[in-house]
Structure formats: C-alpha cells, structure tokens
Amino acid sequence: MAYGMNTFFIMGDGSVKQAGEIRAGDYMLGPDSKPHKVVSTRGDKKQLYKISFADGFYTCTADQLLCVKSAPSSGNEFINLTELYGEGGDFRQNIFGVRCGGVDFQEKPVPIDPYIMGVIMGNERYMRRVRNDSIQFPKICICNSREVRICFLTALIDTYGEICDDKLYLDFNDEGRARDTLFLVKSLGGNGWIDKKGVLVVDSLALTGYMNPCLLNVYKINIEPTLSYGAEIEKLDGTEYVSYIELEDNSLMLLDDFTMVPDCSGMVGST
C-alpha cells in the first residue's frame, strides 16, 4: 500500500508536500481539521494506478485503500483498486471520489482587515507595481480561520468575479493566484477548476459567516457545495517510486484538493 512519490498532501499547518518529502514526525491535516502525526514512512518501487478527475489526479498502488462512493448520494466506502477490477483487468464500476466539506485552520492575527487586503491585492495597478513573474496571496489569508478566509475570498470575488451560466469566473491573469484561490475555495467546502486559459471556474460554493460577496448577493446566486466527483482509473506502464505513509491514529489524510484518502496502514481510524 503506497502513494506515488509525486502525490501532493496537505500538512498540519496548511502547507503542501509531495509524498516523497514527508517524513516520520511530520503532521498531516485530516478532514477533522486536526494535525495527525506521521509515525512511519518508507520508499519502494511498484506498479501504480492513476486516479483522474476533472481538475487533477493522484497515483497509488492497487492494494491502497481508497475512500469512495458508489453513487454521489451513497455513504463512504473503503475499498482498494484490486476489488474494483475484474479478472480481465477491466474496471467493473463507476466510483466517486470524496472531498471533505471544508476545514478549519488555527486563527492567526492579520495586519489589516482581510477584506481590505484582498481588495488591495485585487487591484491590477497595485499588483503590476509590486509583482514579479508570479505573486502569491499571503498564506496568512489562505490558511487562517474560516472568518478570515471568507473575508479575503469575498474581496477577490468582488474584485475579479463574473457570473455566467450559474458559474463564478475569476480571471487573475496569474497562475499562482488562481491556484491559491482554488485552494481557498476548496478549503471552505467549495469546488472549482482552472481552465485551459488559466481562469478559475467555481461551480459550487457555500459562504456563510462574516460577510457574503456583494457579487453573489446582487445576482442572488445560491451555489451549493459538491463534495463528490466522478473518477477514472488507469493502469500505468512499468513501475514507479512510491511512498508508504502511516499515521499514529490511522486517520484519513487530505490530498492538495481536499480529497480524503486513508493512510497506508490498511486500517481506517478517525474519519
């Protein structure tokens, strides 16, 4: 049981690491918003399978447990790829990956109101004066309390957002800012993707709390969260380097898109 070395996971502090960079003693974020200690890691070389979805993919071995649904409205199941393939190697059934419904990060002080910070950073003339090739949004606004993240995202929506065909579009003209905002959206339980033109498209989002985006209020858009997605599975050629990761309590871990996955122990602890 293992994940591909290049699979990205969310750590306890909200940062992102590849599986091959994770070591015993690190802490990984779980869907319960708590950090969970890594007690064991090791590398190997094995056959990998690619699990693809609309906005990304990850890789794992055939015996790695997955957290899936057999239908969007069904309960979570824990099953490995071996059980999903028939004798001829054909995929037997559709599966749906499962994302957590948002997480909470530890609250940290911010130097100015996060909405004002978002408006300032959303001002193109200001950004052209201070930016280099790519400038990312402050991590303190991306990995903070729900209230701070909602305020910051609200400003970005009001500054960049456009509504079309019941979807929210944010064109930052900057890949780093688009990725940061997608992470922010998914950390709040929403869903979206970056299209081929680099535009962030949000198709599900539920914001409640300190403030709702003026844009969404004006258009009276009610975008409900979508926490499951269709996935496709592909057997990769040859063998690749993999990483075994075991947590102290065998909790679920989070990929960088907030997909929930078990650790490599073969057991499932707190969910």
mmCIF file of C-alpha atoms in Angstrom:
data_model
loop_
_atom_site.group_PDB
_atom_site.id
_atom_site.type_symbol
_atom_site.label_atom_id
_atom_site.label_comp_id
_atom_site.label_asym_id
_atom_site.label_seq_id
_atom_site.Cartn_x
_atom_site.Cartn_y
_atom_site.Cartn_z
ATOM 1 C CA MET A 1 0.000 0.000 0.000
ATOM 2 C CA ALA A 2 1.507 3.303 -1.052
ATOM 3 C CA TYR A 3 1.046 6.540 -2.997
ATOM 4 C CA GLY A 4 3.096 7.827 -5.893
ATOM 5 C CA MET A 5 6.047 9.938 -4.770
ATOM 6 C CA ASN A 6 4.634 12.997 -6.578
ATOM 7 C CA THR A 7 1.187 12.878 -4.932
ATOM 8 C CA PHE A 8 0.562 16.111 -3.004
ATOM 9 C CA PHE A 9 -0.788 16.143 0.565
ATOM 10 C CA ILE A 10 -1.867 18.937 2.922
ATOM 11 C CA MET A 11 0.247 19.175 6.053
ATOM 12 C CA GLY A 12 -0.911 20.160 9.529
ATOM 13 C CA ASP A 13 -0.021 23.828 9.043
ATOM 14 C CA GLY A 14 -1.821 24.091 5.690
ATOM 15 C CA SER A 15 1.313 23.802 3.572
ATOM 16 C CA VAL A 16 1.542 21.216 0.791
ATOM 17 C CA LYS A 17 4.176 18.489 0.384
ATOM 18 C CA GLN A 18 4.779 15.664 -2.057
ATOM 19 C CA ALA A 19 4.519 12.161 -0.605
ATOM 20 C CA GLY A 20 8.232 11.621 -1.136
ATOM 21 C CA GLU A 21 9.051 14.643 1.041
ATOM 22 C CA ILE A 22 7.005 13.537 4.050
ATOM 23 C CA ARG A 23 8.931 12.098 6.992
ATOM 24 C CA ALA A 24 8.154 10.473 10.345
ATOM 25 C CA GLY A 25 7.439 13.206 12.889
ATOM 26 C CA ASP A 26 5.633 15.433 10.362
ATOM 27 C CA TYR A 27 1.974 16.295 10.909
ATOM 28 C CA MET A 28 -0.697 15.943 8.238
ATOM 29 C CA LEU A 29 -4.083 17.645 8.141
ATOM 30 C CA GLY A 30 -7.147 15.446 8.454
ATOM 31 C CA PRO A 31 -10.770 16.134 7.457
ATOM 32 C CA ASP A 32 -11.424 16.756 11.148
ATOM 33 C CA SER A 33 -9.198 19.884 10.787
ATOM 34 C CA LYS A 34 -6.682 18.414 13.234
ATOM 35 C CA PRO A 35 -2.989 17.610 12.668
ATOM 36 C CA HIS A 36 -2.146 13.896 12.743
ATOM 37 C CA LYS A 37 1.375 12.655 13.397
ATOM 38 C CA VAL A 38 3.265 10.589 10.835
ATOM 39 C CA VAL A 39 4.873 7.629 12.590
ATOM 40 C CA SER A 40 6.388 5.755 9.644
ATOM 41 C CA THR A 41 7.412 6.344 6.024
ATOM 42 C CA ARG A 42 9.423 4.344 3.527
ATOM 43 C CA GLY A 43 10.067 4.229 -0.199
ATOM 44 C CA ASP A 44 9.740 1.413 -2.707
ATOM 45 C CA LYS A 45 9.180 0.807 -6.411
ATOM 46 C CA LYS A 46 5.845 -0.656 -7.527
ATOM 47 C CA GLN A 47 3.155 -0.695 -10.208
ATOM 48 C CA LEU A 48 0.991 2.439 -9.985
ATOM 49 C CA TYR A 49 -2.551 3.335 -10.962
ATOM 50 C CA LYS A 50 -3.674 6.842 -11.883
ATOM 51 C CA ILE A 51 -6.975 8.106 -10.429
ATOM 52 C CA SER A 52 -8.081 11.082 -12.539
ATOM 53 C CA PHE A 53 -10.870 13.590 -12.037
ATOM 54 C CA ALA A 54 -11.937 16.901 -13.579
ATOM 55 C CA ASP A 55 -9.216 19.068 -12.045
ATOM 56 C CA GLY A 56 -6.351 16.730 -11.229
ATOM 57 C CA PHE A 57 -5.174 13.222 -10.395
ATOM 58 C CA TYR A 58 -3.182 11.155 -7.922
ATOM 59 C CA THR A 59 -1.415 7.812 -8.095
ATOM 60 C CA CYS A 60 -1.364 4.821 -5.779
ATOM 61 C CA THR A 61 -0.755 1.069 -5.739
ATOM 62 C CA ALA A 62 -3.556 -1.425 -6.446
ATOM 63 C CA ASP A 63 -3.777 -2.526 -2.798
ATOM 64 C CA GLN A 64 -4.034 1.012 -1.386
ATOM 65 C CA LEU A 65 -7.360 1.665 0.346
ATOM 66 C CA LEU A 66 -9.442 4.462 -1.188
ATOM 67 C CA CYS A 67 -12.302 6.497 0.260
ATOM 68 C CA VAL A 68 -15.008 6.402 -2.430
ATOM 69 C CA LYS A 69 -18.737 6.405 -3.090
ATOM 70 C CA SER A 70 -20.569 4.074 -5.474
ATOM 71 C CA ALA A 71 -23.002 6.948 -6.180
ATOM 72 C CA PRO A 72 -22.890 10.668 -5.276
ATOM 73 C CA SER A 73 -25.626 10.226 -2.651
ATOM 74 C CA SER A 74 -24.293 6.996 -1.093
ATOM 75 C CA GLY A 75 -22.163 6.661 2.021
ATOM 76 C CA ASN A 76 -18.369 6.496 2.080
ATOM 77 C CA GLU A 77 -16.776 3.132 1.332
ATOM 78 C CA PHE A 78 -13.192 1.979 1.867
ATOM 79 C CA ILE A 79 -12.030 -0.293 -0.919
ATOM 80 C CA ASN A 80 -8.827 -0.944 -2.871
ATOM 81 C CA LEU A 81 -8.365 -0.996 -6.624
ATOM 82 C CA THR A 82 -7.903 -4.760 -6.724
ATOM 83 C CA GLU A 83 -11.529 -5.146 -5.638
ATOM 84 C CA LEU A 84 -12.694 -2.785 -8.395
ATOM 85 C CA TYR A 85 -11.097 -4.641 -11.306
ATOM 86 C CA GLY A 86 -12.470 -7.770 -12.947
ATOM 87 C CA GLU A 87 -10.409 -10.837 -13.857
ATOM 88 C CA GLY A 88 -9.639 -9.409 -17.300
ATOM 89 C CA GLY A 89 -8.335 -6.181 -15.810
ATOM 90 C CA ASP A 90 -11.391 -4.158 -16.820
ATOM 91 C CA PHE A 91 -12.755 -1.594 -14.423
ATOM 92 C CA ARG A 92 -16.036 -3.007 -13.113
ATOM 93 C CA GLN A 93 -17.941 0.001 -11.816
ATOM 94 C CA ASN A 94 -18.035 3.747 -11.556
ATOM 95 C CA ILE A 95 -16.599 5.282 -8.425
ATOM 96 C CA PHE A 96 -16.802 8.758 -6.964
ATOM 97 C CA GLY A 97 -14.003 10.377 -5.016
ATOM 98 C CA VAL A 98 -14.915 12.204 -1.819
ATOM 99 C CA ARG A 99 -13.773 15.643 -0.681
ATOM 100 C CA CYS A 100 -14.183 16.924 2.849
ATOM 101 C CA GLY A 101 -16.695 19.709 3.416
ATOM 102 C CA GLY A 102 -14.062 22.288 4.299
ATOM 103 C CA VAL A 103 -11.573 22.564 7.128
ATOM 104 C CA ASP A 104 -10.724 24.946 9.946
ATOM 105 C CA PHE A 105 -7.220 26.314 10.380
ATOM 106 C CA GLN A 106 -5.881 27.837 13.573
ATOM 107 C CA GLU A 107 -6.756 31.530 13.803
ATOM 108 C CA LYS A 108 -3.801 33.869 13.342
ATOM 109 C CA PRO A 109 -3.649 37.680 13.666
ATOM 110 C CA VAL A 110 -3.716 39.600 10.381
ATOM 111 C CA PRO A 111 -2.071 43.039 9.948
ATOM 112 C CA ILE A 112 -5.131 44.621 8.291
ATOM 113 C CA ASP A 113 -8.730 43.653 7.630
ATOM 114 C CA PRO A 114 -8.578 40.630 5.265
ATOM 115 C CA TYR A 115 -11.277 42.111 3.015
ATOM 116 C CA ILE A 116 -9.225 45.288 2.547
ATOM 117 C CA MET A 117 -6.114 43.179 1.944
ATOM 118 C CA GLY A 118 -7.990 41.223 -0.726
ATOM 119 C CA VAL A 119 -9.189 44.405 -2.431
ATOM 120 C CA ILE A 120 -5.666 45.857 -2.429
ATOM 121 C CA MET A 121 -4.173 42.680 -3.880
ATOM 122 C CA GLY A 122 -7.024 42.541 -6.362
ATOM 123 C CA ASN A 123 -6.155 45.964 -7.734
ATOM 124 C CA GLU A 124 -4.343 45.300 -11.005
ATOM 125 C CA ARG A 125 -2.375 48.570 -10.999
ATOM 126 C CA TYR A 126 -1.094 47.866 -7.484
ATOM 127 C CA MET A 127 -0.184 44.296 -8.428
ATOM 128 C CA ARG A 128 1.710 45.443 -11.525
ATOM 129 C CA ARG A 129 3.839 47.731 -9.351
ATOM 130 C CA VAL A 130 4.782 45.077 -6.789
ATOM 131 C CA ARG A 131 4.647 41.787 -8.687
ATOM 132 C CA ASN A 132 7.413 39.756 -10.247
ATOM 133 C CA ASP A 133 6.749 36.836 -12.610
ATOM 134 C CA SER A 134 4.158 35.386 -10.243
ATOM 135 C CA ILE A 135 2.974 36.647 -6.883
ATOM 136 C CA GLN A 136 1.004 34.503 -4.490
ATOM 137 C CA PHE A 137 -1.525 35.675 -1.968
ATOM 138 C CA PRO A 138 -0.379 35.835 1.693
ATOM 139 C CA LYS A 139 -0.507 32.425 3.335
ATOM 140 C CA ILE A 140 -1.934 34.119 6.436
ATOM 141 C CA CYS A 141 -5.131 34.749 4.434
ATOM 142 C CA ILE A 142 -5.198 31.291 2.838
ATOM 143 C CA CYS A 143 -4.579 29.224 5.999
ATOM 144 C CA ASN A 144 -6.453 31.022 8.748
ATOM 145 C CA SER A 145 -9.821 30.893 10.477
ATOM 146 C CA ARG A 146 -12.938 30.423 8.372
ATOM 147 C CA GLU A 147 -13.920 34.066 9.006
ATOM 148 C CA VAL A 148 -10.599 35.417 7.728
ATOM 149 C CA ARG A 149 -10.696 33.168 4.635
ATOM 150 C CA ILE A 150 -14.283 34.147 3.824
ATOM 151 C CA CYS A 151 -13.422 37.861 4.127
ATOM 152 C CA PHE A 152 -10.401 37.503 1.846
ATOM 153 C CA LEU A 153 -12.266 35.367 -0.708
ATOM 154 C CA THR A 154 -15.188 37.819 -0.620
ATOM 155 C CA ALA A 155 -12.840 40.624 -1.676
ATOM 156 C CA LEU A 156 -11.378 38.540 -4.504
ATOM 157 C CA ILE A 157 -14.861 37.670 -5.770
ATOM 158 C CA ASP A 158 -15.997 41.293 -5.609
ATOM 159 C CA THR A 159 -12.808 42.445 -7.360
ATOM 160 C CA TYR A 160 -12.314 39.753 -10.008
ATOM 161 C CA GLY A 161 -15.560 37.797 -10.164
ATOM 162 C CA GLU A 162 -18.018 37.418 -13.012
ATOM 163 C CA ILE A 163 -21.166 35.297 -13.022
ATOM 164 C CA CYS A 164 -22.100 33.393 -16.182
ATOM 165 C CA ASP A 165 -24.302 30.297 -16.619
ATOM 166 C CA ASP A 166 -24.549 29.791 -12.853
ATOM 167 C CA LYS A 167 -20.771 29.622 -12.512
ATOM 168 C CA LEU A 168 -18.357 32.055 -10.934
ATOM 169 C CA TYR A 169 -15.322 33.050 -13.038
ATOM 170 C CA LEU A 170 -12.190 34.709 -11.636
ATOM 171 C CA ASP A 171 -9.518 35.738 -14.139
ATOM 172 C CA PHE A 172 -6.356 36.664 -12.235
ATOM 173 C CA ASN A 173 -4.064 36.525 -15.259
ATOM 174 C CA ASP A 174 -1.656 34.791 -12.874
ATOM 175 C CA GLU A 175 -1.355 31.038 -12.320
ATOM 176 C CA GLY A 176 -0.093 31.349 -8.745
ATOM 177 C CA ARG A 177 -3.047 33.466 -7.613
ATOM 178 C CA ALA A 178 -5.506 31.168 -9.405
ATOM 179 C CA ARG A 179 -4.044 28.122 -7.605
ATOM 180 C CA ASP A 180 -4.103 29.905 -4.240
ATOM 181 C CA THR A 181 -7.739 30.902 -4.693
ATOM 182 C CA LEU A 182 -8.752 27.395 -5.790
ATOM 183 C CA PHE A 183 -7.141 26.053 -2.605
ATOM 184 C CA LEU A 184 -9.066 28.708 -0.643
ATOM 185 C CA VAL A 185 -12.378 27.768 -2.293
ATOM 186 C CA LYS A 186 -11.894 24.059 -1.598
ATOM 187 C CA SER A 187 -10.781 24.699 1.987
ATOM 188 C CA LEU A 188 -14.235 26.261 2.504
ATOM 189 C CA GLY A 189 -16.018 23.236 1.035
ATOM 190 C CA GLY A 190 -16.460 24.582 -2.497
ATOM 191 C CA ASN A 191 -15.377 23.153 -5.818
ATOM 192 C CA GLY A 192 -13.797 24.509 -8.983
ATOM 193 C CA TRP A 193 -11.019 24.144 -11.522
ATOM 194 C CA ILE A 194 -8.590 26.191 -13.591
ATOM 195 C CA ASP A 195 -9.475 26.074 -17.287
ATOM 196 C CA LYS A 196 -7.070 25.993 -20.225
ATOM 197 C CA LYS A 197 -6.943 29.800 -20.307
ATOM 198 C CA GLY A 198 -5.903 29.988 -16.650
ATOM 199 C CA VAL A 199 -9.306 31.236 -15.466
ATOM 200 C CA LEU A 200 -10.601 29.894 -12.159
ATOM 201 C CA VAL A 201 -14.108 28.461 -12.567
ATOM 202 C CA VAL A 202 -16.141 27.848 -9.393
ATOM 203 C CA ASP A 203 -19.234 25.684 -9.762
ATOM 204 C CA SER A 204 -20.072 25.110 -6.118
ATOM 205 C CA LEU A 205 -19.612 27.363 -3.121
ATOM 206 C CA ALA A 206 -21.476 27.995 0.107
ATOM 207 C CA LEU A 207 -20.326 31.045 2.081
ATOM 208 C CA THR A 208 -21.851 31.955 5.398
ATOM 209 C CA GLY A 209 -20.309 33.964 8.182
ATOM 210 C CA TYR A 210 -18.788 37.405 8.480
ATOM 211 C CA MET A 211 -19.747 38.671 5.041
ATOM 212 C CA ASN A 212 -21.079 37.370 1.723
ATOM 213 C CA PRO A 213 -19.649 38.583 -1.594
ATOM 214 C CA CYS A 214 -21.579 41.552 -2.970
ATOM 215 C CA LEU A 215 -21.432 39.994 -6.428
ATOM 216 C CA LEU A 216 -23.200 36.838 -5.307
ATOM 217 C CA ASN A 217 -25.747 38.873 -3.355
ATOM 218 C CA VAL A 218 -26.549 41.101 -6.337
ATOM 219 C CA TYR A 219 -27.100 38.146 -8.631
ATOM 220 C CA LYS A 220 -28.779 36.122 -5.876
ATOM 221 C CA ILE A 221 -26.688 33.102 -6.790
ATOM 222 C CA ASN A 222 -27.049 30.168 -4.450
ATOM 223 C CA ILE A 223 -24.241 27.759 -5.297
ATOM 224 C CA GLU A 224 -24.485 24.539 -3.319
ATOM 225 C CA PRO A 225 -21.366 22.579 -2.361
ATOM 226 C CA THR A 226 -20.457 19.441 -4.323
ATOM 227 C CA LEU A 227 -18.352 17.037 -2.278
ATOM 228 C CA SER A 228 -18.110 14.069 -4.644
ATOM 229 C CA TYR A 229 -16.787 13.750 -8.174
ATOM 230 C CA GLY A 230 -16.546 11.083 -10.850
ATOM 231 C CA ALA A 231 -13.143 9.443 -11.166
ATOM 232 C CA GLU A 232 -11.411 7.410 -13.858
ATOM 233 C CA ILE A 233 -8.737 4.790 -13.192
ATOM 234 C CA GLU A 234 -5.823 3.950 -15.465
ATOM 235 C CA LYS A 235 -3.041 1.382 -15.020
ATOM 236 C CA LEU A 236 0.341 2.998 -15.684
ATOM 237 C CA ASP A 237 3.132 1.281 -17.592
ATOM 238 C CA GLY A 238 6.115 -0.097 -15.715
ATOM 239 C CA THR A 239 6.944 0.590 -12.086
ATOM 240 C CA GLU A 240 7.419 3.895 -10.291
ATOM 241 C CA TYR A 241 8.783 5.076 -6.955
ATOM 242 C CA VAL A 242 6.153 5.095 -4.221
ATOM 243 C CA SER A 243 5.911 6.312 -0.639
ATOM 244 C CA TYR A 244 4.375 4.470 2.320
ATOM 245 C CA ILE A 245 2.864 6.841 4.922
ATOM 246 C CA GLU A 246 1.388 5.688 8.247
ATOM 247 C CA LEU A 247 -0.289 7.985 10.768
ATOM 248 C CA GLU A 248 -0.325 7.486 14.512
ATOM 249 C CA ASP A 249 -4.122 7.095 14.642
ATOM 250 C CA ASN A 250 -4.647 5.835 11.056
ATOM 251 C CA SER A 251 -6.750 8.908 10.333
ATOM 252 C CA LEU A 252 -7.799 9.947 6.858
ATOM 253 C CA MET A 253 -5.399 12.304 5.093
ATOM 254 C CA LEU A 254 -6.131 15.121 2.630
ATOM 255 C CA LEU A 255 -4.732 15.499 -0.862
ATOM 256 C CA ASP A 256 -3.997 19.052 -2.001
ATOM 257 C CA ASP A 257 -7.511 19.278 -3.499
ATOM 258 C CA PHE A 258 -9.056 18.153 -0.165
ATOM 259 C CA THR A 259 -9.862 14.650 -1.403
ATOM 260 C CA MET A 260 -9.973 12.292 1.579
ATOM 261 C CA VAL A 261 -7.661 9.262 1.420
ATOM 262 C CA PRO A 262 -6.627 6.646 4.020
ATOM 263 C CA ASP A 263 -3.046 6.257 5.158
ATOM 264 C CA CYS A 264 -1.039 3.192 4.066
ATOM 265 C CA SER A 265 -1.619 1.026 7.138
ATOM 266 C CA GLY A 266 -4.637 -0.806 5.679
ATOM 267 C CA MET A 267 -6.770 0.418 8.583
ATOM 268 C CA VAL A 268 -9.076 3.414 8.910
ATOM 269 C CA GLY A 269 -9.150 5.294 12.188
ATOM 270 C CA SER A 270 -10.940 8.593 12.820
ATOM 271 C CA THR A 271 -12.817 9.948 9.781
#
